[in-house]
mmCIF file with all atom_site columns, C-alpha atoms in Angstrom:
data_model
loop_
_atom_site.group_PDB
_atom_site.id
_atom_site.type_symbol
_atom_site.label_atom_id
_atom_site.label_alt_id
_atom_site.label_comp_id
_atom_site.label_asym_id
_atom_site.label_entity_id
_atom_site.label_seq_id
_atom_site.pdbx_PDB_ins_code
_atom_site.Cartn_x
_atom_site.Cartn_y
_atom_site.Cartn_z
_atom_site.occupancy
_atom_site.B_iso_or_equiv
_atom_site.pdbx_formal_charge
_atom_site.auth_seq_id
_atom_site.auth_comp_id
_atom_site.auth_asym_id
_atom_site.auth_atom_id
_atom_site.pdbx_PDB_model_num
ATOM 1   C CA . MET H 1 1   ? -0.010  -0.081 0.087   1.00 0.00 ? 11  MET H CA 1
ATOM 2   C CA . GLU H 1 2   ? 1.223   3.360  -1.047  1.00 0.00 ? 12  GLU H CA 1
ATOM 3   C CA . LEU H 1 3   ? 0.177   7.084  -0.612  1.00 0.00 ? 13  LEU H CA 1
ATOM 4   C CA . VAL H 1 4   ? -0.938  8.431  -3.848  1.00 0.00 ? 14  VAL H CA 1
ATOM 5   C CA . HIS H 1 5   ? -0.490  12.065 -2.682  1.00 0.00 ? 15  HIS H CA 1
ATOM 6   C CA . ARG H 1 6   ? 0.371   13.985 0.499   1.00 0.00 ? 16  ARG H CA 1
ATOM 7   C CA . LEU H 1 7   ? -1.241  16.470 2.840   1.00 0.00 ? 17  LEU H CA 1
ATOM 8   C CA . ASP H 1 8   ? 0.506   19.052 4.933   1.00 0.00 ? 18  ASP H CA 1
ATOM 9   C CA . ARG H 1 9   ? 1.124   17.898 8.459   1.00 0.00 ? 19  ARG H CA 1
ATOM 10  C CA . ASP H 1 10  ? -1.772  19.800 9.997   1.00 0.00 ? 20  ASP H CA 1
ATOM 11  C CA . THR H 1 11  ? -4.230  19.333 7.159   1.00 0.00 ? 21  THR H CA 1
ATOM 12  C CA . SER H 1 12  ? -7.151  16.967 7.511   1.00 0.00 ? 22  SER H CA 1
ATOM 13  C CA . GLY H 1 13  ? -9.334  15.094 5.106   1.00 0.00 ? 23  GLY H CA 1
ATOM 14  C CA . CYS H 1 14  ? -9.143  12.799 2.179   1.00 0.00 ? 24  CYS H CA 1
ATOM 15  C CA . LEU H 1 15  ? -6.065  10.919 1.564   1.00 0.00 ? 25  LEU H CA 1
ATOM 16  C CA . LEU H 1 16  ? -5.744  8.400  -1.229  1.00 0.00 ? 26  LEU H CA 1
ATOM 17  C CA . ILE H 1 17  ? -3.835  5.118  -0.791  1.00 0.00 ? 27  ILE H CA 1
ATOM 18  C CA . ALA H 1 18  ? -3.190  2.562  -3.789  1.00 0.00 ? 28  ALA H CA 1
ATOM 19  C CA . ASN H 1 19  ? -2.989  -1.078 -2.904  1.00 0.00 ? 29  ASN H CA 1
ATOM 20  C CA . GLN H 1 20  ? -1.310  -2.069 -6.323  1.00 0.00 ? 30  GLN H CA 1
ATOM 21  C CA . VAL H 1 21  ? 1.691   -0.623 -8.039  1.00 0.00 ? 31  VAL H CA 1
ATOM 22  C CA . SER H 1 22  ? -0.294  -0.360 -11.426 1.00 0.00 ? 32  SER H CA 1
ATOM 23  C CA . VAL H 1 23  ? -3.082  1.476  -9.587  1.00 0.00 ? 33  VAL H CA 1
ATOM 24  C CA . LEU H 1 24  ? -0.599  3.873  -8.004  1.00 0.00 ? 34  LEU H CA 1
ATOM 25  C CA . ARG H 1 25  ? 1.000   4.681  -11.383 1.00 0.00 ? 35  ARG H CA 1
ATOM 26  C CA . SER H 1 26  ? -2.242  5.374  -12.872 1.00 0.00 ? 36  SER H CA 1
ATOM 27  C CA . PHE H 1 27  ? -3.193  7.641  -10.046 1.00 0.00 ? 37  PHE H CA 1
ATOM 28  C CA . HIS H 1 28  ? 0.218   9.632  -10.343 1.00 0.00 ? 38  HIS H CA 1
ATOM 29  C CA . GLU H 1 29  ? -0.513  9.948  -14.116 1.00 0.00 ? 39  GLU H CA 1
ATOM 30  C CA . MET H 1 30  ? -3.876  11.390 -13.237 1.00 0.00 ? 40  MET H CA 1
ATOM 31  C CA . LEU H 1 31  ? -2.304  13.912 -10.963 1.00 0.00 ? 41  LEU H CA 1
ATOM 32  C CA . ARG H 1 32  ? 0.326   14.794 -13.578 1.00 0.00 ? 42  ARG H CA 1
ATOM 33  C CA . ASN H 1 33  ? -2.340  15.364 -16.191 1.00 0.00 ? 43  ASN H CA 1
ATOM 34  C CA . ASN H 1 34  ? -4.802  17.254 -13.836 1.00 0.00 ? 44  ASN H CA 1
ATOM 35  C CA . GLN H 1 35  ? -7.347  14.494 -14.069 1.00 0.00 ? 45  GLN H CA 1
ATOM 36  C CA . MET H 1 36  ? -7.957  14.299 -10.399 1.00 0.00 ? 46  MET H CA 1
ATOM 37  C CA . GLN H 1 37  ? -10.024 16.965 -8.830  1.00 0.00 ? 47  GLN H CA 1
ATOM 38  C CA . LYS H 1 38  ? -9.107  18.136 -5.178  1.00 0.00 ? 48  LYS H CA 1
ATOM 39  C CA . THR H 1 39  ? -11.356 20.315 -3.158  1.00 0.00 ? 49  THR H CA 1
ATOM 40  C CA . TYR H 1 40  ? -10.339 21.870 0.151   1.00 0.00 ? 50  TYR H CA 1
ATOM 41  C CA . VAL H 1 41  ? -12.050 24.068 2.807   1.00 0.00 ? 51  VAL H CA 1
ATOM 42  C CA . THR H 1 42  ? -10.018 26.798 4.601   1.00 0.00 ? 52  THR H CA 1
ATOM 43  C CA . LEU H 1 43  ? -10.632 29.878 6.718   1.00 0.00 ? 53  LEU H CA 1
ATOM 44  C CA . LEU H 1 44  ? -8.925  32.934 5.374   1.00 0.00 ? 54  LEU H CA 1
ATOM 45  C CA . LYS H 1 45  ? -8.046  36.240 7.029   1.00 0.00 ? 55  LYS H CA 1
ATOM 46  C CA . GLY H 1 46  ? -10.115 39.203 5.720   1.00 0.00 ? 56  GLY H CA 1
ATOM 47  C CA . GLN H 1 47  ? -13.092 39.498 3.322   1.00 0.00 ? 57  GLN H CA 1
ATOM 48  C CA . LEU H 1 48  ? -12.909 37.938 -0.066  1.00 0.00 ? 58  LEU H CA 1
ATOM 49  C CA . GLN H 1 49  ? -15.693 39.578 -2.328  1.00 0.00 ? 59  GLN H CA 1
ATOM 50  C CA . ASP H 1 50  ? -15.404 37.836 -5.730  1.00 0.00 ? 60  ASP H CA 1
ATOM 51  C CA . LYS H 1 51  ? -17.317 34.711 -6.457  1.00 0.00 ? 61  LYS H CA 1
ATOM 52  C CA . GLU H 1 52  ? -14.178 33.055 -7.880  1.00 0.00 ? 62  GLU H CA 1
ATOM 53  C CA . ILE H 1 53  ? -10.533 34.057 -7.527  1.00 0.00 ? 63  ILE H CA 1
ATOM 54  C CA . LYS H 1 54  ? -7.882  32.561 -9.800  1.00 0.00 ? 64  LYS H CA 1
ATOM 55  C CA . VAL H 1 55  ? -4.321  32.518 -8.740  1.00 0.00 ? 65  VAL H CA 1
ATOM 56  C CA . GLU H 1 56  ? -1.775  31.618 -11.333 1.00 0.00 ? 66  GLU H CA 1
ATOM 57  C CA . ALA H 1 57  ? 1.618   31.989 -9.684  1.00 0.00 ? 67  ALA H CA 1
ATOM 58  C CA . GLY H 1 58  ? 4.857   29.865 -9.920  1.00 0.00 ? 68  GLY H CA 1
ATOM 59  C CA . LEU H 1 59  ? 6.047   28.420 -6.711  1.00 0.00 ? 69  LEU H CA 1
ATOM 60  C CA . ARG H 1 60  ? 9.708   27.855 -5.739  1.00 0.00 ? 70  ARG H CA 1
ATOM 61  C CA . LYS H 1 61  ? 11.082  25.790 -2.789  1.00 0.00 ? 71  LYS H CA 1
ATOM 62  C CA . PHE H 1 62  ? 13.951  27.116 -0.858  1.00 0.00 ? 72  PHE H CA 1
ATOM 63  C CA . VAL H 1 63  ? 15.763  26.429 2.556   1.00 0.00 ? 73  VAL H CA 1
ATOM 64  C CA . THR H 1 64  ? 16.283  29.281 4.973   1.00 0.00 ? 74  THR H CA 1
ATOM 65  C CA . LYS H 1 65  ? 19.648  29.867 6.759   1.00 0.00 ? 75  LYS H CA 1
ATOM 66  C CA . SER H 1 66  ? 18.159  28.115 9.813   1.00 0.00 ? 76  SER H CA 1
ATOM 67  C CA . GLY H 1 67  ? 17.337  25.058 7.684   1.00 0.00 ? 77  GLY H CA 1
ATOM 68  C CA . GLU H 1 68  ? 13.582  25.503 7.426   1.00 0.00 ? 78  GLU H CA 1
ATOM 69  C CA . ARG H 1 69  ? 12.098  24.390 4.194   1.00 0.00 ? 79  ARG H CA 1
ATOM 70  C CA . MET H 1 70  ? 9.701   27.090 2.602   1.00 0.00 ? 80  MET H CA 1
ATOM 71  C CA . VAL H 1 71  ? 7.905   27.725 -0.585  1.00 0.00 ? 81  VAL H CA 1
ATOM 72  C CA . CYS H 1 72  ? 7.565   31.243 -2.187  1.00 0.00 ? 82  CYS H CA 1
ATOM 73  C CA . VAL H 1 73  ? 5.894   32.885 -5.253  1.00 0.00 ? 83  VAL H CA 1
ATOM 74  C CA . ASP H 1 74  ? 8.427   32.928 -8.118  1.00 0.00 ? 84  ASP H CA 1
ATOM 75  C CA . ASN H 1 75  ? 7.064   33.432 -11.523 1.00 0.00 ? 85  ASN H CA 1
ATOM 76  C CA . ARG H 1 76  ? 10.515  33.314 -13.172 1.00 0.00 ? 86  ARG H CA 1
ATOM 77  C CA . GLU H 1 77  ? 12.084  30.268 -11.431 1.00 0.00 ? 87  GLU H CA 1
ATOM 78  C CA . GLY H 1 78  ? 9.105   28.735 -9.804  1.00 0.00 ? 88  GLY H CA 1
ATOM 79  C CA . LYS H 1 79  ? 6.921   25.810 -11.068 1.00 0.00 ? 89  LYS H CA 1
ATOM 80  C CA . ALA H 1 80  ? 3.594   26.752 -12.473 1.00 0.00 ? 90  ALA H CA 1
ATOM 81  C CA . ALA H 1 81  ? 0.741   26.508 -10.060 1.00 0.00 ? 91  ALA H CA 1
ATOM 82  C CA . THR H 1 82  ? -3.006  27.367 -10.306 1.00 0.00 ? 92  THR H CA 1
ATOM 83  C CA . THR H 1 83  ? -5.470  27.683 -7.418  1.00 0.00 ? 93  THR H CA 1
ATOM 84  C CA . PHE H 1 84  ? -9.199  28.689 -7.479  1.00 0.00 ? 94  PHE H CA 1
ATOM 85  C CA . PHE H 1 85  ? -10.684 30.206 -4.354  1.00 0.00 ? 95  PHE H CA 1
ATOM 86  C CA . TYR H 1 86  ? -14.540 30.238 -3.981  1.00 0.00 ? 96  TYR H CA 1
ATOM 87  C CA . PRO H 1 87  ? -15.703 32.355 -0.953  1.00 0.00 ? 97  PRO H CA 1
ATOM 88  C CA . LYS H 1 88  ? -18.615 30.570 0.738   1.00 0.00 ? 98  LYS H CA 1
ATOM 89  C CA . GLN H 1 89  ? -19.322 32.499 3.961   1.00 0.00 ? 99  GLN H CA 1
ATOM 90  C CA . GLY H 1 90  ? -18.046 35.707 5.376   1.00 0.00 ? 100 GLY H CA 1
ATOM 91  C CA . PHE H 1 91  ? -17.560 36.577 9.026   1.00 0.00 ? 101 PHE H CA 1
ATOM 92  C CA . THR H 1 92  ? -16.421 39.916 10.487  1.00 0.00 ? 102 THR H CA 1
ATOM 93  C CA . ASP H 1 93  ? -12.762 39.788 9.455   1.00 0.00 ? 103 ASP H CA 1
ATOM 94  C CA . MET H 1 94  ? -12.346 36.206 7.841   1.00 0.00 ? 104 MET H CA 1
ATOM 95  C CA . THR H 1 95  ? -13.892 34.196 5.138   1.00 0.00 ? 105 THR H CA 1
ATOM 96  C CA . LEU H 1 96  ? -14.708 30.423 4.777   1.00 0.00 ? 106 LEU H CA 1
ATOM 97  C CA . VAL H 1 97  ? -13.486 29.496 1.418   1.00 0.00 ? 107 VAL H CA 1
ATOM 98  C CA . ASP H 1 98  ? -13.703 26.408 -1.003  1.00 0.00 ? 108 ASP H CA 1
ATOM 99  C CA . VAL H 1 99  ? -10.419 25.822 -2.781  1.00 0.00 ? 109 VAL H CA 1
ATOM 100 C CA . ARG H 1 100 ? -9.817  23.729 -5.989  1.00 0.00 ? 110 ARG H CA 1
ATOM 101 C CA . LEU H 1 101 ? -6.246  22.819 -6.970  1.00 0.00 ? 111 LEU H CA 1
ATOM 102 C CA . ILE H 1 102 ? -5.346  22.573 -10.545 1.00 0.00 ? 112 ILE H CA 1
ATOM 103 C CA . THR H 1 103 ? -1.819  21.689 -9.794  1.00 0.00 ? 113 THR H CA 1
ATOM 104 C CA . GLY H 1 104 ? -0.681  20.078 -6.548  1.00 0.00 ? 114 GLY H CA 1
ATOM 105 C CA . ARG H 1 105 ? 2.441   21.867 -5.529  1.00 0.00 ? 115 ARG H CA 1
ATOM 106 C CA . THR H 1 106 ? 3.993   21.772 -1.999  1.00 0.00 ? 116 THR H CA 1
ATOM 107 C CA . HIS H 1 107 ? 2.130   24.276 0.345   1.00 0.00 ? 117 HIS H CA 1
ATOM 108 C CA . GLN H 1 108 ? 0.378   25.558 -2.719  1.00 0.00 ? 118 GLN H CA 1
ATOM 109 C CA . ILE H 1 109 ? -2.957  26.682 -1.065  1.00 0.00 ? 119 ILE H CA 1
ATOM 110 C CA . ARG H 1 110 ? -0.873  28.359 1.937   1.00 0.00 ? 120 ARG H CA 1
ATOM 111 C CA . VAL H 1 111 ? 1.306   30.365 -0.298  1.00 0.00 ? 121 VAL H CA 1
ATOM 112 C CA . HIS H 1 112 ? -1.280  31.253 -2.867  1.00 0.00 ? 122 HIS H CA 1
ATOM 113 C CA . SER H 1 113 ? -3.471  32.554 -0.028  1.00 0.00 ? 123 SER H CA 1
ATOM 114 C CA . GLN H 1 114 ? -0.677  34.451 1.513   1.00 0.00 ? 124 GLN H CA 1
ATOM 115 C CA . HIS H 1 115 ? 0.052   35.903 -2.066  1.00 0.00 ? 125 HIS H CA 1
ATOM 116 C CA . LEU H 1 116 ? -3.619  37.199 -2.059  1.00 0.00 ? 126 LEU H CA 1
ATOM 117 C CA . ARG H 1 117 ? -2.869  38.795 1.324   1.00 0.00 ? 127 ARG H CA 1
ATOM 118 C CA . HIS H 1 118 ? -5.574  36.450 2.904   1.00 0.00 ? 128 HIS H CA 1
ATOM 119 C CA . PRO H 1 119 ? -3.420  33.892 4.889   1.00 0.00 ? 129 PRO H CA 1
ATOM 120 C CA . ILE H 1 120 ? -4.963  30.717 6.360   1.00 0.00 ? 130 ILE H CA 1
ATOM 121 C CA . ALA H 1 121 ? -6.041  30.789 9.975   1.00 0.00 ? 131 ALA H CA 1
ATOM 122 C CA . GLY H 1 122 ? -3.517  28.917 12.151  1.00 0.00 ? 132 GLY H CA 1
ATOM 123 C CA . ASP H 1 123 ? -0.785  28.869 9.549   1.00 0.00 ? 133 ASP H CA 1
ATOM 124 C CA . GLU H 1 124 ? 2.451   29.361 11.573  1.00 0.00 ? 134 GLU H CA 1
ATOM 125 C CA . LYS H 1 125 ? 4.687   29.170 8.521   1.00 0.00 ? 135 LYS H CA 1
ATOM 126 C CA . TYR H 1 126 ? 3.012   31.487 6.159   1.00 0.00 ? 136 TYR H CA 1
ATOM 127 C CA . GLY H 1 127 ? 0.176   33.192 8.101   1.00 0.00 ? 137 GLY H CA 1
ATOM 128 C CA . ASP H 1 128 ? -0.381  36.493 10.006  1.00 0.00 ? 138 ASP H CA 1
ATOM 129 C CA . PRO H 1 129 ? 0.804   36.191 13.803  1.00 0.00 ? 139 PRO H CA 1
ATOM 130 C CA . ASP H 1 130 ? -1.790  38.570 14.988  1.00 0.00 ? 140 ASP H CA 1
ATOM 131 C CA . PHE H 1 131 ? -4.618  36.994 13.160  1.00 0.00 ? 141 PHE H CA 1
ATOM 132 C CA . ASN H 1 132 ? -3.288  33.403 14.364  1.00 0.00 ? 142 ASN H CA 1
ATOM 133 C CA . ALA H 1 133 ? -3.303  34.827 17.958  1.00 0.00 ? 143 ALA H CA 1
ATOM 134 C CA . LYS H 1 134 ? -6.896  35.904 17.593  1.00 0.00 ? 144 LYS H CA 1
ATOM 135 C CA . ILE H 1 135 ? -8.243  32.683 16.124  1.00 0.00 ? 145 ILE H CA 1
ATOM 136 C CA . LYS H 1 136 ? -6.262  30.647 18.642  1.00 0.00 ? 146 LYS H CA 1
ATOM 137 C CA . LYS H 1 137 ? -8.272  32.428 21.365  1.00 0.00 ? 147 LYS H CA 1
ATOM 138 C CA . LEU H 1 138 ? -11.446 30.743 19.802  1.00 0.00 ? 148 LEU H CA 1
ATOM 139 C CA . GLY H 1 139 ? -9.803  27.289 20.176  1.00 0.00 ? 149 GLY H CA 1
ATOM 140 C CA . LEU H 1 140 ? -7.906  26.622 16.928  1.00 0.00 ? 150 LEU H CA 1
ATOM 141 C CA . LYS H 1 141 ? -4.871  24.641 17.630  1.00 0.00 ? 151 LYS H CA 1
ATOM 142 C CA . ARG H 1 142 ? -3.878  23.903 14.046  1.00 0.00 ? 152 ARG H CA 1
ATOM 143 C CA . LEU H 1 143 ? -3.936  24.943 10.470  1.00 0.00 ? 153 LEU H CA 1
ATOM 144 C CA . PHE H 1 144 ? -7.601  25.572 9.372   1.00 0.00 ? 154 PHE H CA 1
ATOM 145 C CA . LEU H 1 145 ? -7.289  23.520 6.115   1.00 0.00 ? 155 LEU H CA 1
ATOM 146 C CA . HIS H 1 146 ? -9.400  20.505 5.263   1.00 0.00 ? 156 HIS H CA 1
ATOM 147 C CA . ALA H 1 147 ? -9.200  18.246 2.163   1.00 0.00 ? 157 ALA H CA 1
ATOM 148 C CA . ARG H 1 148 ? -12.841 17.783 1.676   1.00 0.00 ? 158 ARG H CA 1
ATOM 149 C CA . SER H 1 149 ? -13.044 15.662 -1.471  1.00 0.00 ? 159 SER H CA 1
ATOM 150 C CA . LEU H 1 150 ? -11.474 14.095 -4.517  1.00 0.00 ? 160 LEU H CA 1
ATOM 151 C CA . ARG H 1 151 ? -12.899 13.185 -7.811  1.00 0.00 ? 161 ARG H CA 1
ATOM 152 C CA . PHE H 1 152 ? -11.497 10.884 -10.251 1.00 0.00 ? 162 PHE H CA 1
ATOM 153 C CA . GLU H 1 153 ? -12.045 8.004  -12.536 1.00 0.00 ? 163 GLU H CA 1
ATOM 154 C CA . HIS H 1 154 ? -11.146 4.609  -11.062 1.00 0.00 ? 164 HIS H CA 1
ATOM 155 C CA . PRO H 1 155 ? -8.100  3.424  -13.069 1.00 0.00 ? 165 PRO H CA 1
ATOM 156 C CA . GLN H 1 156 ? -9.523  -0.199 -13.293 1.00 0.00 ? 166 GLN H CA 1
ATOM 157 C CA . THR H 1 157 ? -13.279 0.025  -13.521 1.00 0.00 ? 167 THR H CA 1
ATOM 158 C CA . GLY H 1 158 ? -13.685 3.443  -15.085 1.00 0.00 ? 168 GLY H CA 1
ATOM 159 C CA . GLU H 1 159 ? -16.330 4.451  -12.351 1.00 0.00 ? 169 GLU H CA 1
ATOM 160 C CA . ILE H 1 160 ? -16.392 8.036  -11.223 1.00 0.00 ? 170 ILE H CA 1
ATOM 161 C CA . MET H 1 161 ? -15.171 8.060  -7.544  1.00 0.00 ? 171 MET H CA 1
ATOM 162 C CA . ASN H 1 162 ? -15.896 11.051 -5.232  1.00 0.00 ? 172 ASN H CA 1
ATOM 163 C CA . PRO H 1 163 ? -14.664 10.237 -1.583  1.00 0.00 ? 173 PRO H CA 1
ATOM 164 C CA . VAL H 1 164 ? -15.673 13.024 0.803   1.00 0.00 ? 174 VAL H CA 1
ATOM 165 C CA . ALA H 1 165 ? -14.179 13.503 4.287   1.00 0.00 ? 175 ALA H CA 1
ATOM 166 C CA . ALA H 1 166 ? -16.192 15.134 7.071   1.00 0.00 ? 176 ALA H CA 1
ATOM 167 C CA . MET H 1 167 ? -14.831 18.288 8.578   1.00 0.00 ? 177 MET H CA 1
ATOM 168 C CA . ASP H 1 168 ? -12.740 17.714 11.753  1.00 0.00 ? 178 ASP H CA 1
ATOM 169 C CA . GLU H 1 169 ? -14.814 18.640 14.934  1.00 0.00 ? 179 GLU H CA 1
ATOM 170 C CA . GLN H 1 170 ? -12.226 21.246 16.097  1.00 0.00 ? 180 GLN H CA 1
ATOM 171 C CA . LEU H 1 171 ? -12.873 23.122 12.792  1.00 0.00 ? 181 LEU H CA 1
ATOM 172 C CA . LYS H 1 172 ? -16.587 22.735 13.089  1.00 0.00 ? 182 LYS H CA 1
ATOM 173 C CA . LYS H 1 173 ? -16.388 24.309 16.697  1.00 0.00 ? 183 LYS H CA 1
ATOM 174 C CA . ILE H 1 174 ? -14.471 27.234 15.419  1.00 0.00 ? 184 ILE H CA 1
ATOM 175 C CA . LEU H 1 175 ? -16.925 27.990 12.734  1.00 0.00 ? 185 LEU H CA 1
ATOM 176 C CA . SER H 1 176 ? -19.868 27.646 15.231  1.00 0.00 ? 186 SER H CA 1
ATOM 177 C CA . LYS H 1 177 ? -18.268 30.229 17.410  1.00 0.00 ? 187 LYS H CA 1
ATOM 178 C CA . LEU H 1 178 ? -17.923 32.650 14.434  1.00 0.00 ? 188 LEU H CA 1
ATOM 179 C CA . LYS H 1 179 ? -21.651 32.389 13.549  1.00 0.00 ? 189 LYS H CA 1
#
């Protein structure tokens, strides 16, 4: 059994595992060819007004002097990355957002939301420290990023698969406190 893709450490939700090498290869090909749809839910700082926000910004990995691995927007040397943000519910100074990845780069949603100047709640690496402190008082102890669903054609049967993961209880509690 092998992981088909990865999630960031504090991200909850759908994680696909293949039980055969041939299936794993098929899934990897689907990912490379953007034939697998990944949908996430996140809570961002600030108000997002548009119905759809498309971010096309290259991402480049680097290592800081202290040895921390990071990713930054770099349209010259970075790998192409596309993310769609769909605001769903606004709160006083934050917005619940559905996110759809076209590419699947390391920390893509986190860096693209930071690039929009709307970092993810609880993101210690790319987020806003003051915003994180505020949301922590509501009980958030992790990154507010949840891999809600996948959609793909099963490589052996051709059946359309759409696994969905329920949102983690901690994230649900945060949302109920915001309402």
